Amino acid sequence: MFVTEETKEWLNAETSALVDFARKSRVDVGFGTLDADGGIDAAAGAQLWINCRMTHVFCLAYMRGDDSARDYAKHGIRSLLTNFRDSEYDGFFSTISLESGDPLGERGSQKEAYAHAFVLLAASSGIQAGIEGAEELFAAAKDVHEKYFWESVGLACESWDRAFTENEPYRGVNANMHTVEASLAAWEATGDLVWLGKAYSILHFVLGEAKGLGWRIPEHFDTQWNLLPDFNIDQPADPFRPYGITPGHGIEWSRLALQFWVTAQNISADQLREIQADDAWLAEIPQVAVALYDQALADGWDVDGAPGIVYTTSYTGEPVVHERMHWTVCEGIAAAAAFATYGESTGDSELVSRMNERFEELLDFALAKIIEAPGRWTHELDRNNVPSGITWPGKPDVYHAYQCLLMPIIPLTASFAQAVKR
């Protein structure tokens, strides 16, 4: 994507500010959860998905020339291998105490596909960055993924109890979305084609389901992968499993689909046959990805009297939860940049123009409503774009913001780590 030198300078400065803010999360056992003021929320403990995301970001920062980020990346990898890893039953704890390092709360010892996907992502980025322990972490995460999370249908299950004896009777697209992300990163970190096959399998199913819903991504399924349309209808603002359609996920899937397509263009016909890829399906991915993006923005952006992307909608696109999450805007920015880059490579000037406009519109919104100071991104706004905290109190995450600022200035590849490395 073409950006001006002035914009590039701001993007680089803001990524550095985000990394500086993220440093505040470091604790003895890993990375803690940051509150709205950037302090440690001790009650929240150290959460696996946050630790992995922080580790991933510090790996990217190190590869981009921030030598001081290496120590934070090493700390993250080491913490995942020692503090989060369950030496008795295998896998990684979901949440641990900042003081004792023991599993925290009722769900702290649960083994979740969502968070385990981020272990794979952190390890893959660690391998790309040359961080000590990353290869060991990847091997451990791959083993758990293959033994417990990857199912014969070509999709990931949701979660287990600590001992891997009880499998939750629910299947979620959110966990599978991040398994696609992790699989693309693992492919570029290891060259093992099995990971590209996993990404293909998940995308093939999910995009097929979305087509039947007018290019809206369904989220909740039973163990046989039958849609559960009323799941969490009484908890519509759940942070991980909200009722209905999540436009932000439609945006995220659109980018991942495009990244997969770009990757598929750069492997051999024999490799495509090995992952059993359908040529006709592959050829449609760019158009499908654009359709996902456009539908998500049509349903979610500026639909209730104020700008912003609503958190959730009904299955026909009516707003349900009107709060705006920062990550949805970040994903909108990142995907717009990805589509603009794709359009430049294919000579699609109309797409480039349209996505550049969307990029500017969403970035302007972030500057006006989300970024309160360099490195400090408000995570949730109400329907009037006033800071809120119903679903996402505090500022626990820099991953979405960091990646959306990178996308305009890196090549379009399967993973951020590979793009930065290039």
C-alpha atoms as one frame of an Amber mdcrd trajectory, in Angstrom:
protein
   0.000   0.000   0.000   1.307   3.449  -0.841   1.525   5.779   2.143   3.150
   9.187   2.355   6.411   9.656   4.213   4.542  11.684   6.816   2.069   8.858
   7.406   4.856   6.285   7.514   6.703   8.364  10.098   3.580   8.510  12.273
   2.930   4.775  11.888   6.468   3.957  12.993   6.284   6.352  15.937   2.967
   4.939  17.102   4.151   1.330  16.871   7.084   2.296  19.098   4.707   3.969
  21.547   2.546   0.844  21.661   5.583  -1.297  22.449   6.588   1.101  25.215
   3.076   0.844  26.668   3.189  -2.951  26.401   6.401  -3.070  28.460   4.339
  -2.047  31.488   2.637  -5.433  31.443   5.779  -7.374  32.373   5.507  -9.331
  35.628   7.560 -12.177  37.099   5.383 -14.934  35.644   4.932 -13.370  32.207
   2.774 -10.419  31.202  -0.114  -9.150  33.286  -3.352  -7.481  32.258  -3.171
  -3.685  31.997  -5.964  -1.529  33.366  -7.233   1.707  31.826  -4.341   3.675
  33.341  -1.671   1.224  32.239  -1.247  -0.394  35.651  -1.265  -4.113  36.385
  -4.669  -5.598  37.193  -3.531  -8.220  39.699  -6.992  -9.730  40.068  -7.033
 -10.648  36.379  -3.833 -12.658  36.728  -1.609 -13.481  33.784  -3.722 -14.737
  30.891  -2.343 -17.101  28.274  -3.723 -15.316  25.216  -2.413 -11.944  26.416
   1.035 -13.379  27.172   1.210 -14.901  23.709   0.081 -11.718  21.981   2.595
  -9.630  23.923   5.359 -12.086  23.073   4.378 -11.961  19.398   4.439  -8.144
  19.383   7.829  -7.987  21.107   9.191 -10.444  18.524   7.953  -8.189  15.726
   9.373  -5.110  17.428  12.756  -6.787  17.785  12.782  -7.799  14.124  11.967
  -4.195  13.217  15.107  -2.967  14.958  14.126  -2.449  18.602  16.921  -4.406
  20.265  15.474  -3.827  23.728  12.355  -5.790  22.739  14.390  -8.987  22.501
  14.569  -9.376  26.274  10.789  -9.029  26.512  10.319 -11.616  23.767  12.670
 -13.992  25.603  10.764 -13.376  28.825   7.513 -14.241  27.072   8.822 -17.463
  25.521  10.415 -18.528  28.802   7.245 -17.787  30.762   5.134 -19.832  28.364
   7.523 -22.769  28.638   7.815 -22.687  32.422   4.950 -20.860  34.121   2.031
 -21.540  31.776   2.946 -25.055  30.696   1.211 -27.820  32.631   3.968 -30.285
  33.502   1.472 -32.818  34.841  -1.176 -33.058  32.128   0.397 -31.163  29.215
  -0.975 -28.103  27.500  -0.968 -24.551  28.783  -2.993 -22.997  31.591  -5.481
 -20.304  30.617  -4.785 -17.999  33.577  -2.217 -18.080  36.362  -1.733 -16.095
  39.552   0.803 -13.272  39.444   2.055 -14.300  42.885   2.098 -18.103  42.941
   2.007 -18.957  39.257  -0.752 -21.480  39.965  -3.910 -21.691  37.843  -6.204
 -18.840  38.835  -9.957 -19.075  39.209 -12.484 -21.630  38.075 -11.326 -21.598
  34.454  -7.621 -21.007  35.029  -6.634 -24.620  34.448  -8.842 -25.028  31.376
  -7.119 -25.826  28.087  -8.553 -23.582  25.361  -8.042 -23.834  21.598  -8.290
 -20.041  21.294  -5.372 -19.408  23.635  -3.381 -22.414  22.421  -3.556 -20.995
  18.889  -1.772 -17.938  20.217   0.941 -20.144  21.718   1.596 -21.390  18.190
   1.620 -17.799  16.921   4.039 -16.608  19.610   6.338 -19.569  19.014   6.258
 -19.056  15.237   7.135 -15.383  15.588   9.831 -16.358  18.075  11.358 -18.746
  15.543  11.375 -16.007  12.899  13.017 -13.625  15.365  15.578 -16.185  16.531
  14.433 -16.102  20.156  15.850 -18.773  22.447  13.301 -21.423  23.381  10.936
 -20.680  20.503  11.640 -23.972  18.723  10.992 -25.894  21.943   7.789 -23.957
  22.572   6.586 -24.583  19.037   7.212 -28.320  19.335   5.263 -28.452  22.595
   2.374 -26.405  21.222   2.238 -28.441  18.008   2.105 -31.678  19.972  -0.821
 -30.484  22.098  -2.620 -29.105  19.060  -2.326 -32.388  17.176  -3.248 -34.588
  20.140  -6.177 -32.669  21.539  -7.455 -29.787  19.435  -7.304 -30.824  15.780
 -10.225 -33.039  14.810 -10.657 -35.407  11.879 -13.243 -33.112  10.269 -10.454
 -30.615   9.616 -11.431 -28.084  12.279 -10.358 -27.346  15.850 -12.459 -28.216
  18.877 -12.996 -25.595  21.577 -11.645 -26.578  24.993 -10.840 -29.293  27.514
 -10.609 -29.610  31.257  -7.131 -29.617  32.755  -6.553 -33.361  32.349  -7.883
 -33.495  28.782 -10.658 -35.868  29.805 -13.726 -33.683  29.175 -14.172 -31.998
  25.816 -16.518 -29.007  25.864 -19.696 -29.737  23.834 -19.344 -26.575  21.757
 -17.436 -25.613  18.627 -16.466 -22.023  17.935 -15.384 -20.168  14.829 -13.399
 -17.622  16.876 -10.909 -20.270  18.023 -10.708 -21.582  14.466 -10.075 -18.094
  13.090  -7.012 -17.752  15.273  -5.990 -21.297  14.378  -5.917 -20.120  10.746
  -3.757 -17.177  11.798  -1.431 -19.454  13.768  -1.287 -22.005  10.956  -0.263
 -19.389   8.398   2.452 -18.174  10.771   3.584 -21.754  11.438   3.792 -22.459
   7.707   6.123 -19.531   7.165   8.186 -20.298  10.271   8.694 -24.003   9.561
   7.895 -24.683   5.916   5.749 -27.623   7.033   2.923 -27.861   4.499   0.578
 -29.464   7.025  -0.072 -26.010   8.479  -1.168 -24.582   5.158  -3.491 -27.550
   4.836  -5.066 -26.742   8.193  -5.635 -23.125   7.191  -7.219 -24.270   3.924
  -9.515 -26.751   5.671 -10.851 -24.200   8.152 -11.244 -21.453   5.566 -13.061
 -23.775   3.178 -15.656 -24.617   5.836 -16.120 -21.154   7.333 -16.320 -19.261
   4.048 -18.843 -21.802   2.824 -20.986 -21.185   5.899 -20.653 -17.421   5.449
 -21.884 -17.621   1.864 -25.167 -19.065   3.096 -25.594 -16.122   5.466 -25.017
 -13.366   2.929 -21.263 -13.177   3.650 -21.735 -12.914   7.404 -19.546 -15.146
   9.581 -21.458 -17.564  11.862 -19.813 -18.086  15.241 -21.395 -20.882  17.285
 -21.839 -24.586  16.535 -22.500 -27.895  18.274 -20.034 -30.792  18.235 -21.315
 -31.925  14.830 -20.801 -28.439  13.421 -24.482 -27.572  13.229 -25.143 -23.847
  13.677 -26.460 -22.725  17.082 -28.221 -19.481  16.070 -29.488 -18.592  19.563
 -26.256 -19.329  21.432 -25.644 -16.725  24.172 -28.756 -14.777  23.215 -28.963
 -13.942  26.930 -25.279 -12.847  27.007 -25.028 -10.776  23.824 -21.938  -8.821
  24.903 -19.764 -11.799  25.882 -16.111 -10.930  25.109 -15.362 -14.178  23.274
 -18.721 -15.752  22.391 -21.248 -12.968  21.792 -24.655 -13.743  20.354 -25.219
 -13.337  16.635 -22.805 -11.908  14.094 -19.591 -10.058  14.970 -18.754  -7.665
  12.093 -15.198  -7.320  13.355 -14.680 -11.023  12.792 -15.998 -10.739   9.258
 -13.309  -8.131   8.689 -10.619 -10.294  10.284 -11.604 -13.345   8.233 -11.454
 -11.248   5.061  -7.816 -10.369   5.710  -6.843 -13.916   6.656  -8.518 -15.268
   3.529  -6.580 -12.811   1.383  -3.311 -13.678   3.135  -3.981 -17.365   2.486
  -4.689 -16.647  -1.179  -1.435 -14.726  -1.578   0.403 -17.644  -0.001  -1.298
 -20.142  -2.308  -0.065 -18.166  -5.328   3.515 -18.761  -4.258   3.573 -22.529
  -3.820   3.755 -25.247  -6.444   0.890 -27.109  -8.073   2.114 -30.274  -6.355
   1.906 -28.564  -2.969  -1.617 -27.343  -3.697  -2.612 -30.894  -4.584  -1.025
 -32.142  -1.380  -3.301 -29.920   0.722  -6.215 -30.950  -1.532  -6.929 -27.381
  -2.558  -9.757 -26.798  -5.024  -8.555 -24.566  -7.862 -11.962 -23.025  -8.528
 -12.449 -22.245  -4.851  -8.991 -20.688  -4.622  -9.675 -18.469  -7.617 -12.722
 -16.985  -5.894 -11.000 -16.085  -2.618 -10.134 -12.443  -3.420 -13.726 -11.692
  -4.400 -15.062 -13.596  -1.392 -12.686 -11.726   0.911 -13.860  -8.368  -0.442
 -17.484  -9.483  -0.022 -16.847 -10.384   3.627 -15.220  -7.019   4.262 -17.910
  -5.027   2.515 -20.746  -6.853   4.287 -19.142  -6.419   7.701 -18.760  -2.678
   7.169 -22.257  -2.362   5.693 -23.695  -4.033   8.807 -21.373  -2.521  11.376
 -20.051   0.921  10.408 -21.999   4.096  11.213 -25.340   2.282  11.455 -26.823
   3.743  14.644 -26.435   7.476  14.304 -22.733   7.715  15.090 -19.517   6.501
  13.454 -17.868   3.360  14.739 -18.324  -0.370  14.210 -20.978  -1.964  16.418
 -19.839  -5.058  18.311 -22.576  -7.423  17.142 -25.603  -7.666  14.881 -28.441
 -10.081  14.221 -28.120 -12.639  11.447 -29.735 -10.153   9.079 -27.500  -7.243
  10.049 -29.480  -5.262  12.646 -27.312  -3.919  15.516 -27.546  -5.891  18.776
 -24.647  -4.666  20.939 -23.902  -1.040  20.055 -20.599  -0.702  21.920 -17.569
  -0.207  19.692 -14.440  -2.278  20.363 -11.092  -0.861  19.350 -10.030  -4.145
  17.806 -12.785  -3.988  15.177 -11.493  -0.635  13.920  -7.930  -1.955  13.999
  -8.951  -4.928  11.892 -10.803  -2.620   9.513  -7.657  -0.548   9.045  -5.443
  -3.616   8.577  -7.767  -5.267   6.071  -8.214  -2.061   4.067  -4.436  -1.777
   3.798  -4.167  -5.429   2.760  -6.801  -5.010   0.049  -5.134  -1.832  -1.209
  -1.820  -3.676  -1.467  -3.544  -6.531  -3.282  -5.255  -4.086  -5.635  -1.953
  -2.405  -6.441  -0.433  -5.778  -7.344  -3.322  -6.702  -9.655  -3.899  -3.287
 -11.204  -7.379  -2.913  -9.708  -7.403   0.868  -9.353 -11.054   0.971  -8.246
 -10.355  -1.364  -5.331  -7.207   0.567  -4.409  -9.098   3.864  -4.363 -11.992
   2.451  -2.355  -9.782   0.768   0.222  -7.525   3.804   0.574 -10.625   5.853
   1.381 -11.784   3.284   3.923  -8.309   3.170   5.460  -8.291   6.952   5.909
 -11.845   6.972   7.284 -11.139   4.325   9.914  -7.746   5.753  10.845  -9.316
   9.191  11.283 -11.894   7.620  13.606  -9.145   5.945  15.620  -7.251   9.220
  15.916 -10.372  11.093  17.006 -11.975   8.571  19.351  -9.681   5.670  20.256
  -6.091   6.901  20.583  -6.074   8.998  23.739  -2.283   9.452  23.719   0.656
   7.795  21.944   0.518   4.067  22.682  -2.727   4.317  24.667  -5.728   2.959
  22.763  -9.130   2.966  24.446 -10.475  -0.569  24.110 -14.224   0.129  24.198
 -16.584   3.000  23.397 -20.325   3.221  23.968 -22.776   3.996  21.153 -22.026
   7.701  21.595 -18.279   7.048  21.324 -17.631   7.740  24.998 -15.131   5.396
  26.722 -16.890   2.387  28.210 -15.904  -0.921  29.779 -18.834  -3.316  29.636
 -17.037  -5.997  27.640 -13.406  -4.834  27.579 -12.370  -2.830  30.639  -8.795
  -1.634  30.731  -6.160  -1.758  27.984  -4.974  -5.369  28.032  -3.992  -5.719
  24.385  -1.686  -4.017  21.874  -1.683  -6.778  19.247  -4.573  -5.538  17.098
  -3.338  -1.949  17.138   0.279  -2.876  16.444  -0.612  -5.082  13.494  -2.965
  -2.565  11.912  -0.178   0.022  11.920   2.252  -2.430  10.327   0.011  -3.602
   7.501   0.315  -0.424   5.370   4.114  -0.580   5.377   4.878  -4.304   4.960
   4.496  -6.802   2.104   1.330  -8.898   1.976   2.324 -12.391   3.113   0.878
 -15.183   5.253   2.186 -13.756   8.527   3.309 -10.482  10.025   6.597 -12.006
  11.171   7.581 -13.089   7.669   6.544  -9.729   6.226   8.630  -7.860   8.786
  11.559 -10.203   8.218  11.520  -9.433   4.496
